[in-house]
N, CA, C and O of each residue as an XYZ file, in Angstrom:
908
protein
N      33.822    192.637    161.803
C      33.271    192.936    160.651
C      32.194    191.444    160.864
O      32.526    190.322    161.248
N      30.908    191.929    160.475
C      29.730    190.813    160.334
C      29.541    190.334    159.149
O      29.942    191.005    158.197
N      29.014    189.307    158.961
C      28.743    188.763    157.592
C      27.963    189.599    156.592
O      28.022    189.514    155.365
N      27.182    190.464    157.364
C      26.625    191.111    156.421
C      27.249    192.036    155.658
O      27.052    192.328    154.478
N      28.354    192.655    156.780
C      29.265    193.864    156.349
C      29.856    193.324    154.877
O      29.731    193.848    153.770
N      30.484    192.200    155.225
C      31.713    191.541    154.643
C      30.840    191.194    153.038
O      31.435    191.406    151.981
N      29.636    190.740    153.047
C      28.864    190.768    151.719
C      28.647    192.159    151.366
O      29.045    192.310    150.211
N      28.322    192.933    151.708
C      27.907    194.408    151.330
C      29.007    194.832    150.915
O      29.000    195.380    149.813
N      30.261    194.717    151.636
C      31.606    195.265    151.268
C      32.174    194.481    149.789
O      32.958    195.066    149.042
N      31.711    193.234    149.527
C      32.208    192.877    148.383
C      31.419    193.375    147.339
O      31.907    193.688    146.253
N      30.220    193.467    147.607
C      29.350    193.892    146.663
C      29.728    195.604    146.270
O      29.460    195.988    145.131
N      30.140    196.246    146.927
C      30.557    197.554    146.383
C      31.857    197.371    145.939
O      32.254    198.362    145.327
N      32.717    196.422    146.022
C      34.040    196.069    145.400
C      33.538    195.940    143.764
O      33.981    196.599    142.823
N      32.705    195.112    143.732
C      32.223    194.648    142.322
C      31.817    195.738    141.796
O      32.382    196.059    140.750
N      30.944    196.470    142.225
C      30.493    197.713    141.817
C      31.426    198.680    141.576
O      30.812    199.673    141.187
N      32.661    198.902    141.612
C      33.598    199.598    141.447
C      33.961    200.962    142.536
O      34.580    202.012    142.360
N      33.162    200.294    143.863
C      33.129    201.305    144.934
C      31.987    201.964    144.687
O      32.022    202.998    145.354
N      31.170    201.907    144.180
C      29.903    202.758    144.471
C      28.977    201.885    144.943
O      29.304    200.701    145.016
N      27.805    202.247    145.305
C      26.634    201.950    146.264
C      25.783    201.672    145.323
O      25.611    202.253    144.251
N      25.090    200.478    145.896
C      23.802    199.787    145.096
C      23.154    201.084    144.527
O      23.231    201.239    143.309
N      22.536    202.012    145.257
C      21.932    203.133    144.655
C      22.396    203.689    143.437
O      21.787    203.742    142.369
N      23.937    204.242    143.795
C      24.306    204.544    142.628
C      24.346    203.757    141.382
O      24.047    204.232    140.286
N      24.638    202.820    141.534
C      24.583    201.882    140.494
C      23.190    201.709    139.482
O      23.110    201.632    138.256
N      22.281    201.687    140.408
C      20.865    201.473    139.887
C      20.573    202.940    139.113
O      19.890    202.954    138.089
N      20.993    203.847    139.530
C      20.340    205.158    138.747
C      21.164    205.711    137.752
O      20.699    206.441    136.877
N      22.840    205.296    137.855
C      23.698    205.613    137.056
C      23.948    205.007    135.455
O      24.372    205.492    134.406
N      23.440    203.676    135.889
C      23.458    202.823    134.868
C      25.026    202.437    134.621
O      25.233    201.801    133.588
N      25.961    202.688    135.298
C      27.210    202.224    135.212
C      27.851    200.673    135.919
O      29.047    200.383    135.939
N      26.930    199.967    136.367
C      27.165    198.859    136.790
C      28.200    197.889    135.907
O      27.678    197.350    134.931
N      29.554    197.624    136.137
C      30.449    196.897    135.256
C      29.628    195.443    134.984
O      28.961    194.726    135.729
N      30.005    195.354    133.530
C      29.512    193.932    132.836
C      30.939    193.121    132.768
O      31.741    193.338    131.860
N      31.115    192.428    133.526
C      32.513    191.508    133.352
C      32.266    190.568    132.425
O      33.097    190.339    131.546
N      30.776    189.725    132.523
C      30.850    188.544    132.034
C      30.482    188.725    130.587
O      30.250    189.828    130.092
N      30.435    187.418    129.839
C      29.655    187.683    128.528
C      28.536    187.742    128.420
O      27.715    187.012    128.976
N      28.293    188.789    127.545
C      26.801    189.221    127.491
C      26.200    188.640    126.188
O      25.013    188.940    126.062
N      26.688    187.918    125.227
C      26.374    187.087    124.235
C      27.319    186.207    123.837
O      28.537    186.295    123.986
N      26.685    185.352    123.322
C      27.885    183.997    122.852
C      28.193    184.502    121.251
O      27.798    185.446    120.567
N      29.134    183.332    121.026
C      29.339    183.482    119.423
C      28.532    183.055    118.283
O      28.664    183.456    117.127
N      27.240    181.757    118.941
C      26.442    181.604    118.225
C      25.239    182.511    117.742
O      24.541    183.048    118.603
N      24.920    182.735    116.165
C      23.872    183.622    116.389
C      22.227    182.336    116.837
O      21.969    181.143    116.676
N      21.509    183.611    117.461
C      20.413    182.895    117.961
C      19.480    182.464    116.701
O      19.141    183.071    115.686
N      19.237    181.301    117.142
C      18.158    180.111    116.273
C      19.318    179.517    115.164
O      18.900    178.815    114.243
N      20.436    179.739    115.243
C      21.304    179.113    114.318
C      21.338    177.661    114.564
O      20.996    177.188    115.648
N      21.812    176.831    113.412
C      21.720    175.098    113.729
C      22.950    174.722    114.803
O      22.990    173.676    115.451
N      23.858    175.699    114.850
C      25.030    175.330    115.778
C      24.323    175.737    117.206
O      24.660    175.066    118.182
N      23.574    176.562    117.352
C      23.287    176.924    118.704
C      22.003    175.663    118.800
O      21.959    175.146    119.916
N      21.193    175.232    118.005
C      20.217    174.286    118.497
C      20.866    173.361    118.640
O      20.376    172.559    119.435
N      22.401    172.899    117.941
C      22.709    171.585    118.351
C      23.456    171.552    119.656
O      23.700    170.478    120.206
N      23.821    172.700    120.157
C      24.170    172.640    121.366
C      23.117    172.427    122.581
O      23.384    171.868    123.646
N      21.846    172.992    122.205
C      20.874    173.008    123.063
C      20.295    171.571    123.143
O      19.728    171.127    124.141
N      20.503    170.873    121.960
C      20.184    169.363    121.783
C      20.865    168.566    122.497
O      20.273    167.588    122.956
N      22.253    168.749    122.785
C      23.337    168.083    123.013
C      22.889    168.155    124.774
O      22.816    167.160    125.495
N      22.657    169.413    125.164
C      22.763    169.281    126.848
C      21.530    168.993    127.308
O      21.524    168.523    128.446
N      20.108    169.174    126.595
C      18.839    168.508    126.759
C      19.181    166.587    127.107
O      18.823    165.844    128.021
N      20.044    166.372    125.836
C      19.782    164.928    126.036
C      20.812    164.240    127.344
O      20.887    163.114    127.836
N      21.539    165.560    127.599
C      22.792    165.099    128.702
C      22.223    165.242    130.577
O      22.714    164.864    131.641
N      20.825    166.074    130.142
C      20.104    166.168    131.208
C      18.839    164.974    131.209
O      17.985    164.983    132.095
N      18.840    164.125    130.288
C      17.889    162.937    130.416
C      16.568    163.540    129.632
O      15.641    162.744    129.485
N      16.394    164.903    129.106
C      15.225    164.994    128.544
C      14.920    164.392    126.672
O      15.830    164.020    125.931
N      13.909    164.432    126.408
C      13.652    163.511    125.129
C      13.317    164.611    124.004
O      12.306    165.310    124.069
N      14.220    164.694    123.013
C      14.319    165.880    122.126
C      13.474    165.126    120.745
O      13.749    163.964    120.446
N      12.800    165.640    120.236
C      12.181    165.483    118.703
C      12.333    166.371    117.898
O      12.506    167.456    118.454
N      12.353    166.416    116.589
C      12.917    167.395    115.724
C      11.811    167.497    114.685
O      11.555    166.626    113.853
N      11.137    168.746    114.839
C      10.001    168.839    113.558
C      10.191    169.846    112.366
O      10.553    171.023    112.383
N       9.897    169.165    111.509
C      10.383    170.236    110.120
C       9.430    170.904    109.661
O       9.629    171.931    109.011
N       8.139    170.399    109.940
C       7.233    171.490    109.673
C       5.979    171.311    110.830
O       6.045    170.465    111.721
N       4.670    172.380    110.642
C       3.938    172.457    112.019
C       3.047    171.245    112.075
O       2.428    170.924    113.090
N       3.005    170.469    110.733
C       2.205    169.149    110.924
C       3.175    168.098    111.516
O       2.705    167.134    112.119
N       4.399    168.235    111.379
C       4.967    167.151    112.205
C       4.983    167.272    113.426
O       5.068    166.276    114.144
N       4.894    168.684    113.994
C       4.517    169.037    115.595
C       3.630    168.204    116.044
O       3.816    167.349    116.910
N       2.453    168.480    115.352
C       1.413    167.818    115.493
C       1.304    166.171    115.921
O       0.817    165.680    116.940
N       1.929    165.524    114.783
C       2.058    164.296    114.754
C       3.133    163.610    115.953
O       3.085    162.507    116.497
N       3.959    164.570    116.091
C       4.621    164.399    117.028
C       4.287    164.119    118.380
O       4.644    163.106    118.982
N       3.492    165.174    118.913
C       2.794    165.514    120.368
C       1.600    164.373    120.274
O       1.456    163.771    121.339
N       0.656    163.930    119.135
C      -0.196    163.135    119.171
C       0.753    161.650    119.820
O       0.472    161.057    120.862
N       1.797    161.337    118.956
C       2.404    160.156    119.399
C       2.827    160.049    120.692
O       2.581    158.999    121.286
N       3.460    160.996    121.291
C       3.704    161.105    122.551
C       2.554    161.028    123.776
O       2.761    160.432    124.833
N       1.379    161.692    123.472
C       0.421    161.428    124.198
C      -0.815    160.109    123.958
O      -1.969    160.041    124.382
N      -0.126    159.280    123.220
C      -1.092    158.355    122.636
C      -1.819    157.544    123.839
O      -2.948    157.053    123.812
N      -0.932    157.531    124.841
C      -1.594    156.740    125.912
C      -1.871    157.836    126.923
O      -2.021    157.389    128.060
N      -1.956    158.886    126.835
C      -2.530    159.879    127.847
C      -3.999    159.520    127.459
O      -4.550    159.124    126.431
N      -4.450    159.874    128.909
C      -6.076    159.590    129.229
C      -6.552    161.227    129.092
O      -7.617    161.522    128.549
N      -5.720    162.143    129.596
C      -6.080    163.654    129.655
C      -4.725    164.327    129.495
O      -3.663    163.731    129.676
N      -4.831    165.628    129.139
C      -3.933    166.711    128.908
C      -4.610    167.904    129.023
O      -5.762    168.164    128.676
N      -3.446    168.885    129.755
C      -3.921    170.098    130.350
C      -3.036    171.207    129.673
O      -1.806    171.175    129.715
N      -3.954    172.452    128.877
C      -3.128    173.069    127.903
C      -3.584    174.372    128.202
O      -4.749    174.542    128.563
N      -2.517    175.629    128.053
C      -3.048    176.793    128.435
C      -3.652    177.452    127.415
O      -3.486    176.970    126.294
N      -4.417    178.589    127.534
C      -5.547    178.985    126.809
C      -4.587    179.648    125.264
O      -5.182    179.725    124.189
N      -3.565    179.940    125.350
C      -3.112    180.659    124.005
C      -2.300    179.532    123.542
O      -1.360    180.006    122.905
N      -2.225    177.979    123.581
C      -1.631    177.249    122.816
C      -2.139    176.948    121.432
O      -3.294    176.838    121.020
N      -1.058    176.848    120.861
C      -1.352    176.897    119.241
C      -2.462    175.348    118.864
O      -1.908    174.250    118.916
N      -3.634    175.403    118.590
C      -4.599    174.507    118.384
C      -3.995    173.338    117.585
O      -4.240    172.150    117.791
N      -3.227    173.804    116.709
C      -2.758    173.051    115.511
C      -1.923    171.979    116.032
O      -2.041    170.810    115.661
N      -1.025    172.408    116.947
C      -0.373    171.307    117.554
C      -1.043    170.303    118.316
O      -0.295    169.453    118.799
N      -2.293    170.184    118.551
C      -3.159    169.104    119.236
C      -3.823    168.424    118.235
O      -4.384    167.366    118.520
N      -3.856    168.915    116.960
C      -4.549    168.316    115.806
C      -4.498    166.704    115.583
O      -5.237    166.215    114.729
N      -3.644    165.891    116.335
C      -3.249    164.690    116.045
C      -3.350    163.820    117.191
O      -2.958    162.654    117.242
N      -4.018    164.615    118.285
C      -4.475    163.870    119.479
C      -5.454    162.685    119.526
O      -6.501    163.005    118.962
N      -5.472    161.876    119.833
C      -6.203    160.747    119.663
C      -7.742    160.868    120.262
O      -7.801    161.601    121.249
N      -8.778    160.385    119.919
C     -10.325    160.557    120.524
C     -10.025    160.573    122.008
O     -10.257    161.548    122.723
N      -9.301    159.018    122.583
C      -9.392    159.171    123.645
C      -8.716    159.712    125.136
O      -8.826    159.371    126.313
N      -7.878    160.858    124.302
C      -7.392    161.787    124.949
C      -8.021    163.284    125.331
O      -7.926    164.302    124.645
N      -8.631    163.148    126.503
C      -9.350    164.428    126.910
C      -8.197    165.652    127.030
O      -7.071    165.511    127.507
N      -8.765    166.875    126.480
C      -8.178    167.977    126.968
C      -8.584    169.178    127.835
O      -9.515    169.884    127.446
N      -8.155    169.366    128.609
C      -8.303    169.838    129.906
C      -7.817    171.334    129.964
O      -6.671    171.621    130.309
N      -8.686    172.196    129.633
C      -8.214    173.751    129.579
C      -7.977    174.471    131.010
O      -8.614    174.217    132.032
N      -6.981    175.378    130.888
C      -6.798    176.084    132.333
C      -6.268    177.760    131.911
O      -5.585    178.116    130.951
N      -6.571    178.174    132.469
C      -6.700    179.740    132.576
C      -6.486    180.362    133.813
O      -6.836    179.922    134.909
N      -5.834    181.512    133.558
C      -5.798    182.236    135.085
C      -7.041    182.639    135.446
O      -7.210    182.534    136.661
N      -7.993    183.068    134.837
C      -9.569    183.186    135.343
C     -10.517    182.194    135.290
O     -11.704    182.437    135.506
N     -10.041    180.928    134.981
C     -10.675    179.793    135.318
C      -9.513    178.496    135.616
O      -9.466    177.523    134.863
N      -8.730    178.619    136.647
C      -7.783    177.696    136.795
C      -8.274    176.219    137.211
O      -9.409    176.062    137.660
N      -7.468    175.247    137.062
C      -7.905    174.033    137.673
C      -6.906    174.183    138.984
O      -5.858    174.793    139.196
N      -7.904    173.175    139.878
C      -6.913    173.147    141.334
C      -6.019    172.305    141.070
O      -5.931    171.683    140.011
N      -5.106    172.201    142.247
C      -4.147    171.494    142.301
C      -4.465    169.608    142.452
O      -3.681    168.720    142.117
N      -5.584    169.473    142.940
C      -5.937    168.110    142.893
C      -6.632    167.854    141.687
O      -6.730    166.659    141.409
N      -7.195    168.747    140.811
C      -7.504    168.372    139.613
C      -6.385    168.160    138.639
O      -6.383    167.158    137.923
N      -5.293    169.189    138.571
C      -4.233    168.826    137.882
C      -3.405    167.403    138.224
O      -2.677    166.796    137.438
N      -3.627    167.141    139.220
C      -2.772    166.026    139.823
C      -3.354    164.544    139.221
O      -2.778    163.456    139.220
N      -4.655    164.885    138.728
C      -5.264    163.856    137.984
C      -5.078    163.917    136.498
O      -5.290    162.918    135.811
N      -4.748    164.881    136.059
C      -4.171    164.991    134.471
C      -2.708    164.329    134.325
O      -1.760    164.426    135.104
N      -2.799    163.599    133.052
C      -1.655    162.814    132.533
C      -0.637    163.279    132.087
O       0.443    162.690    132.147
N      -0.822    164.505    131.524
C       0.421    165.435    130.815
C       0.100    167.144    130.291
O      -1.054    167.565    130.360
N       0.734    167.646    130.003
C       0.690    169.135    129.901
C       1.620    169.471    128.698
O       2.745    169.015    128.493
N       0.758    170.568    127.772
C       1.591    170.851    126.419
C       1.683    172.356    126.679
O       0.715    173.033    127.025
N       2.874    172.812    126.494
C       3.033    174.175    126.333
C       3.914    174.826    125.316
O       4.463    173.969    124.622
N       4.226    176.007    125.002
C       5.108    176.284    124.201
C       6.215    177.010    125.268
O       6.037    176.831    126.473
N       7.252    177.756    124.846
C       8.065    178.374    125.643
C       8.440    179.917    125.190
O       8.014    180.464    124.173
N       9.353    180.515    126.192
C       9.437    181.974    125.969
C      11.051    182.131    125.116
O      11.332    182.961    124.251
N      11.784    181.240    125.586
C      13.285    181.035    125.181
C      14.127    179.761    125.740
O      13.760    179.101    126.712
N      15.417    179.485    124.921
C      15.810    178.192    125.289
C      17.366    178.791    125.119
O      17.857    179.523    124.259
N      17.785    178.317    126.019
C      19.175    178.502    126.308
C      20.090    177.206    126.082
O      19.884    176.167    126.709
N      21.248    177.366    125.017
C      21.598    176.275    124.583
C      22.956    176.073    125.324
O      23.456    174.952    125.234
N      23.613    177.027    126.046
C      24.889    176.687    126.886
C      24.330    175.996    128.143
O      25.078    175.228    128.747
N      23.135    176.194    128.567
C      22.812    175.627    129.874
C      21.814    174.472    129.526
O      21.472    173.827    130.517
N      21.387    174.157    128.593
C      20.229    173.209    128.236
C      18.899    173.781    129.132
O      18.219    172.939    129.719
N      18.592    174.991    129.214
C      17.563    175.454    129.555
C      16.345    175.874    129.020
O      16.478    176.655    128.078
N      15.083    175.570    129.363
C      13.985    176.267    128.796
C      13.420    177.125    129.576
O      13.351    176.796    130.760
N      12.895    178.359    129.203
C      12.564    179.256    130.058
C      10.992    179.686    129.801
O      10.768    180.323    128.771
N       9.924    179.385    130.650
C       8.426    179.689    130.569
C       8.378    180.998    131.112
O       9.135    181.118    132.075
N       7.692    182.100    130.793
C       7.213    183.271    131.784
C       5.911    183.502    131.484
O       5.569    184.673    131.317
N       4.900    182.401    131.351
C       3.143    182.658    131.881
C       3.004    183.285    130.803
O       2.547    184.331    131.264
N       3.061    183.481    129.472
C       2.486    183.781    127.903
C       1.060    182.702    127.857
O       0.999    181.526    128.215
N       0.106    183.480    127.346
C      -0.881    182.502    127.115
C      -0.696    181.014    126.666
O      -1.326    180.015    127.013
N       0.301    181.149    125.836
C       0.817    180.079    125.174
C       1.374    178.757    126.145
O       1.208    177.560    125.906
N       2.007    179.312    127.185
C       2.841    178.702    128.162
C       1.929    178.445    129.567
O       2.249    177.581    130.383
N       0.974    179.152    129.698
C      -0.056    179.381    130.847
C       0.688    179.540    132.466
O       1.825    179.969    132.665
N      -0.178    179.123    133.406
C       0.302    179.416    134.861
C       1.153    178.229    134.999
O       1.062    177.144    134.425
N       2.093    178.692    135.969
C       3.446    177.800    136.263
C       2.820    176.393    136.985
O       3.378    175.296    136.960
N       1.555    176.693    137.616
C       1.068    175.394    138.005
C       0.940    174.148    137.011
O       1.144    173.052    137.534
N       0.702    174.162    135.965
C       0.262    173.557    134.981
C       1.574    172.521    134.521
O       1.351    171.353    134.202
N       2.897    173.075    134.529
C       3.879    172.560    134.391
C       4.550    172.060    135.226
O       5.491    171.337    134.899
N       4.275    172.286    136.417
C       4.723    171.439    137.944
C       4.060    170.533    138.405
O       4.673    169.715    139.091
N       2.836    170.375    138.240
C       2.180    168.934    138.887
C       2.068    168.020    137.940
O       2.528    166.994    138.441
N       1.648    167.751    136.627
C       1.604    166.692    135.701
C       2.999    166.031    135.802
O       4.034    166.620    136.113
N       2.880    164.751    135.502
C       4.135    163.723    135.497
C       4.579    164.214    134.094
O       5.805    164.300    134.171
N       4.303    164.467    133.228
C       4.884    164.621    131.693
C       4.761    165.776    131.179
O       3.642    166.262    131.346
N       5.645    166.534    130.496
C       5.558    167.750    130.236
C       6.136    167.782    128.435
O       7.274    167.512    128.052
N       5.154    168.126    127.719
C       5.548    168.201    126.536
C       5.801    169.795    126.244
O       4.891    170.588    126.485
N       6.819    170.160    125.820
C       7.281    171.819    125.523
C       8.140    171.935    124.006
O       9.218    171.509    123.592
N       7.014    172.763    123.438
C       7.471    173.057    121.955
C       7.963    174.175    121.980
O       7.368    175.189    122.345
N       9.372    174.097    121.503
C      10.403    175.389    121.389
C      10.560    175.547    119.849
O      10.919    174.580    119.177
N      10.322    176.638    119.337
C      10.512    177.147    118.061
C      12.443    177.440    118.039
O      13.103    177.985    118.924
N      12.891    176.922    116.856
C      14.286    177.148    116.868
C      14.549    178.391    116.879
O      15.693    178.677    117.232
N      13.710    179.413    116.546
C      14.211    180.848    116.497
C      14.210    181.499    117.981
O      14.569    182.642    118.264
N      13.781    180.626    118.754
C      13.794    180.989    120.279
C      15.136    180.671    121.051
O      15.433    181.080    122.173
N      15.843    179.906    120.271
C      17.212    179.207    120.782
C      18.301    180.226    120.609
O      18.701    180.543    119.489
N      18.972    180.945    122.161
C      20.011    182.006    122.279
C      20.973    181.167    122.838
O      20.650    180.046    123.233
N      22.129    181.580    122.920
C      23.324    180.658    123.351
C      23.840    180.775    125.034
O      24.327    179.885    125.732
N      23.600    181.912    125.313
C      23.878    182.384    126.506
C      22.947    182.746    127.365
O      21.917    183.281    126.956
N      23.196    182.475    128.898
C      22.005    183.225    129.988
C      21.795    184.663    129.670
O      20.692    185.188    129.519
N      22.847    185.201    129.589
C      22.519    186.976    129.552
C      21.685    187.106    128.624
O      20.691    187.789    128.872
N      21.809    186.570    127.439
C      21.136    186.608    126.115
C      19.575    186.609    126.247
O      18.818    187.440    125.746
N      19.150    185.270    127.194
C      18.018    185.018    127.611
C      17.310    185.705    128.639
O      16.081    185.766    128.624
N      18.170    186.348    129.742
C      17.675    187.210    130.490
C      17.449    188.724    129.958
O      16.723    189.460    130.626
N      18.074    189.223    128.731
C      17.526    190.285    128.226
C      16.289    190.045    127.578
O      15.395    190.890    127.624
N      16.158    188.981    126.985
C      14.553    188.798    126.458
C      13.702    188.905    127.649
O      12.772    189.712    127.656
N      13.949    188.158    128.648
C      13.100    188.221    129.870
C      12.557    189.564    130.733
O      11.516    189.851    131.324
N      14.138    190.372    130.416
C      13.901    191.630    131.199
C      12.627    192.696    130.538
O      12.312    193.759    131.072
N      12.065    192.208    129.411
C      10.978    192.869    128.725
C       9.917    193.173    129.723
O       9.444    194.281    129.975
N       9.559    191.824    130.347
C       8.269    191.764    131.149
C       8.737    191.351    132.814
O       8.161    190.330    133.189
N       9.467    191.830    133.629
C       9.997    191.285    134.416
C       8.932    191.024    135.518
O       9.245    190.225    136.401
N       7.756    191.588    135.560
C       6.435    190.986    136.285
C       5.743    189.864    136.029
O       4.734    189.470    136.613
N       6.548    189.161    134.778
C       6.074    187.905    134.540
C       6.387    186.559    135.519
O       7.611    186.634    135.631
N       6.155    185.911    135.938
C       6.253    184.408    136.431
C       6.940    183.681    135.539
O       6.500    183.382    134.429
N       8.285    183.295    136.070
C       9.195    182.529    135.248
C       9.560    180.832    135.672
O      10.017    180.593    136.790
N       9.417    180.191    135.100
C       9.940    178.602    135.068
C      11.160    178.575    134.330
O      11.220    178.861    133.134
N      11.914    178.312    134.872
C      13.440    177.849    134.143
C      13.492    176.203    134.660
O      13.443    175.698    135.781
N      13.610    175.656    133.347
C      13.743    173.858    132.960
C      14.785    173.367    132.653
O      14.919    173.408    131.430
N      15.863    172.773    133.306
C      16.960    171.845    132.864
C      16.380    170.864    133.184
O      16.175    170.552    134.357
N      15.878    169.961    131.809
C      15.904    168.158    132.213
C      14.449    168.387    132.983
O      13.894    169.467    133.185
N      13.958    166.963    133.381
C      12.895    166.650    134.153
C      13.233    166.848    135.389
O      14.434    167.067    135.546
N      12.422    166.846    136.560
C      12.619    167.409    138.110
C      13.126    166.217    138.467
O      12.509    165.188    138.190
N      14.122    166.194    139.022
C      15.072    165.334    139.888
C      15.899    165.617    140.984
O      16.307    166.777    140.924
N      16.165    165.210    141.631
C      17.084    165.068    143.369
C      17.956    163.931    143.470
O      17.811    162.845    142.910
N      18.989    164.338    144.338
C      19.548    163.146    144.794
C      19.720    163.061    146.224
O      19.883    164.183    146.703
N      19.738    162.251    146.967
C      19.741    162.046    148.352
C      21.462    162.107    148.999
O      22.316    162.118    148.113
N      21.880    162.139    150.172
C      23.232    162.162    150.395
C      24.109    160.747    149.675
O      25.297    160.747    149.352
N      23.138    159.597    149.549
C      23.975    158.615    148.735
C      23.879    158.911    146.915
O      23.938    158.085    146.004
N      23.764    159.957    146.875
C      23.523    160.459    145.318
C      22.850    159.336    144.519
O      23.206    159.001    143.390
N      21.577    158.643    145.394
C      20.501    157.998    144.235
C      19.287    158.862    143.865
O      18.459    159.405    144.597
N      19.421    158.839    142.380
C      18.812    160.129    141.543
C      17.340    159.279    141.727
O      17.167    158.062    141.657
N      16.154    160.566    142.036
C      14.993    160.378    141.945
C      14.436    161.357    140.910
O      14.939    162.468    141.075
N      13.581    161.316    139.917
C      13.102    161.850    139.197
C      11.691    162.255    139.638
O      11.131    161.674    140.567
N      11.072    163.357    138.890
C       9.621    163.806    139.437
C       9.417    164.219    140.897
O       8.309    164.012    141.392
N      10.182    164.666    141.479
C       9.958    165.025    142.844
C       9.315    166.426    143.054
O       8.442    166.620    143.899
N       9.780    167.337    142.272
C       8.879    168.715    142.579
C       8.588    169.294    140.956
O       8.551    170.477    140.618
N       8.444    168.391    140.297
C       8.114    168.635    138.839
C       7.889    167.435    137.957
O       7.877    166.339    138.517
N       7.701    167.492    136.608
C       7.188    166.356    136.002
C       8.594    165.365    135.587
O       9.709    165.850    135.398
N       8.363    164.297    135.519
C       9.322    162.964    135.828
C       9.733    162.559    134.479
O      10.639    161.738    134.339
N       8.905    163.270    133.112
C       9.413    163.349    131.962
C       9.175    164.424    131.232
O       8.075    164.976    131.200
N      10.447    164.899    130.427
C      10.249    166.073    129.901
C      10.620    165.786    128.080
O      11.692    165.397    127.617
N       9.791    166.009    127.584
C       9.809    165.842    125.832
C       9.774    167.207    125.619
O       8.997    168.003    126.145
N      11.043    167.544    124.470
C      11.156    169.010    123.941
C      10.994    168.602    122.333
O      11.768    167.845    121.748
N       9.792    169.278    121.711
C       9.930    169.274    120.299
C      10.350    170.580    119.806
O       9.752    171.592    120.172
N      11.373    170.630    118.971
C      11.926    171.575    118.407
C      11.305    172.102    117.108
O      11.587    171.580    116.029
N      10.556    173.019    117.199
C       9.516    173.205    115.655
C      10.333    174.108    114.843
O      11.375    174.592    115.288
N       9.883    174.355    113.639
C      10.351    175.661    112.747
C      10.072    177.035    113.203
O       9.123    177.251    113.957
N      10.767    177.876    112.831
C      10.446    179.452    113.382
C       9.131    179.747    112.953
O       8.748    179.143    111.951
N       8.353    180.548    113.495
C       7.263    181.323    113.453
C       7.220    181.811    111.903
O       8.022    182.676    111.550
N       6.268    181.254    110.951
C       6.590    182.071    109.587
C       6.157    183.683    109.936
O       6.904    184.549    109.480
N       5.265    184.003    110.535
C       4.793    185.840    110.492
C       4.973    186.007    111.828
O       3.969    185.923    112.534
N       6.177    186.256    112.408
C       6.458    186.478    113.869
C       5.867    188.082    113.819
O       6.163    188.904    112.952
N       5.024    188.291    114.888
C       4.574    189.634    115.370
C       5.829    190.358    115.933
O       6.997    189.977    115.858
N       5.267    191.652    116.600
C       6.273    192.292    117.121
C       6.752    191.510    118.459
O       6.164    190.611    119.060
N       8.080    192.164    118.762
C       8.876    191.627    119.981
C       7.580    191.254    121.286
O       6.592    191.985    121.336
N       7.696    190.334    122.055
C       6.444    190.234    123.206
C       7.275    190.901    124.282
O       6.800    191.086    125.402
């Protein structure tokens, strides 16, 4: 038996003997994993778990009680930044406390900055689509307030604003939200970019930002329809 046949055999066994085509059309794929956690989305308990995981991954977490505090925190974090790139749909109020010496560099799909231009930018500020408490993961999906994937992969510092109502406990809960728009490009972030060589020497900033700041913001006051 070839490796391919063995792998496909295991897939068929996991699907209860059906073929992939049958499972896709009948909707009877067995779900033996947890589809949701015990913690309610956006609950203080879920947020506490997220913070614990983020800190363990060496991300820096800041809690804002109001929208004004979000701007103050962002301004303090970027006090020494000469420039910051922002997506077109970012809440402008979050940048209200930026110093006069910090240049705001806009980026949009119809007017993108080149990789070389992004490499000259000190930082990036984005929102998020969802955060997973269980794994300490933040997911961006290309919404206008998150922008192109490139802007969060090239600059050395990423400030990501996550509303507490965007926090879910498990990966399946996040995937269910993301499945509403499967065509969107996704970036899954678990702490700053890091890798280790054969001697387990940790190096940060290899394929993404060296520093990740997560600002936990209050829920949106007037939420619109599901995105």
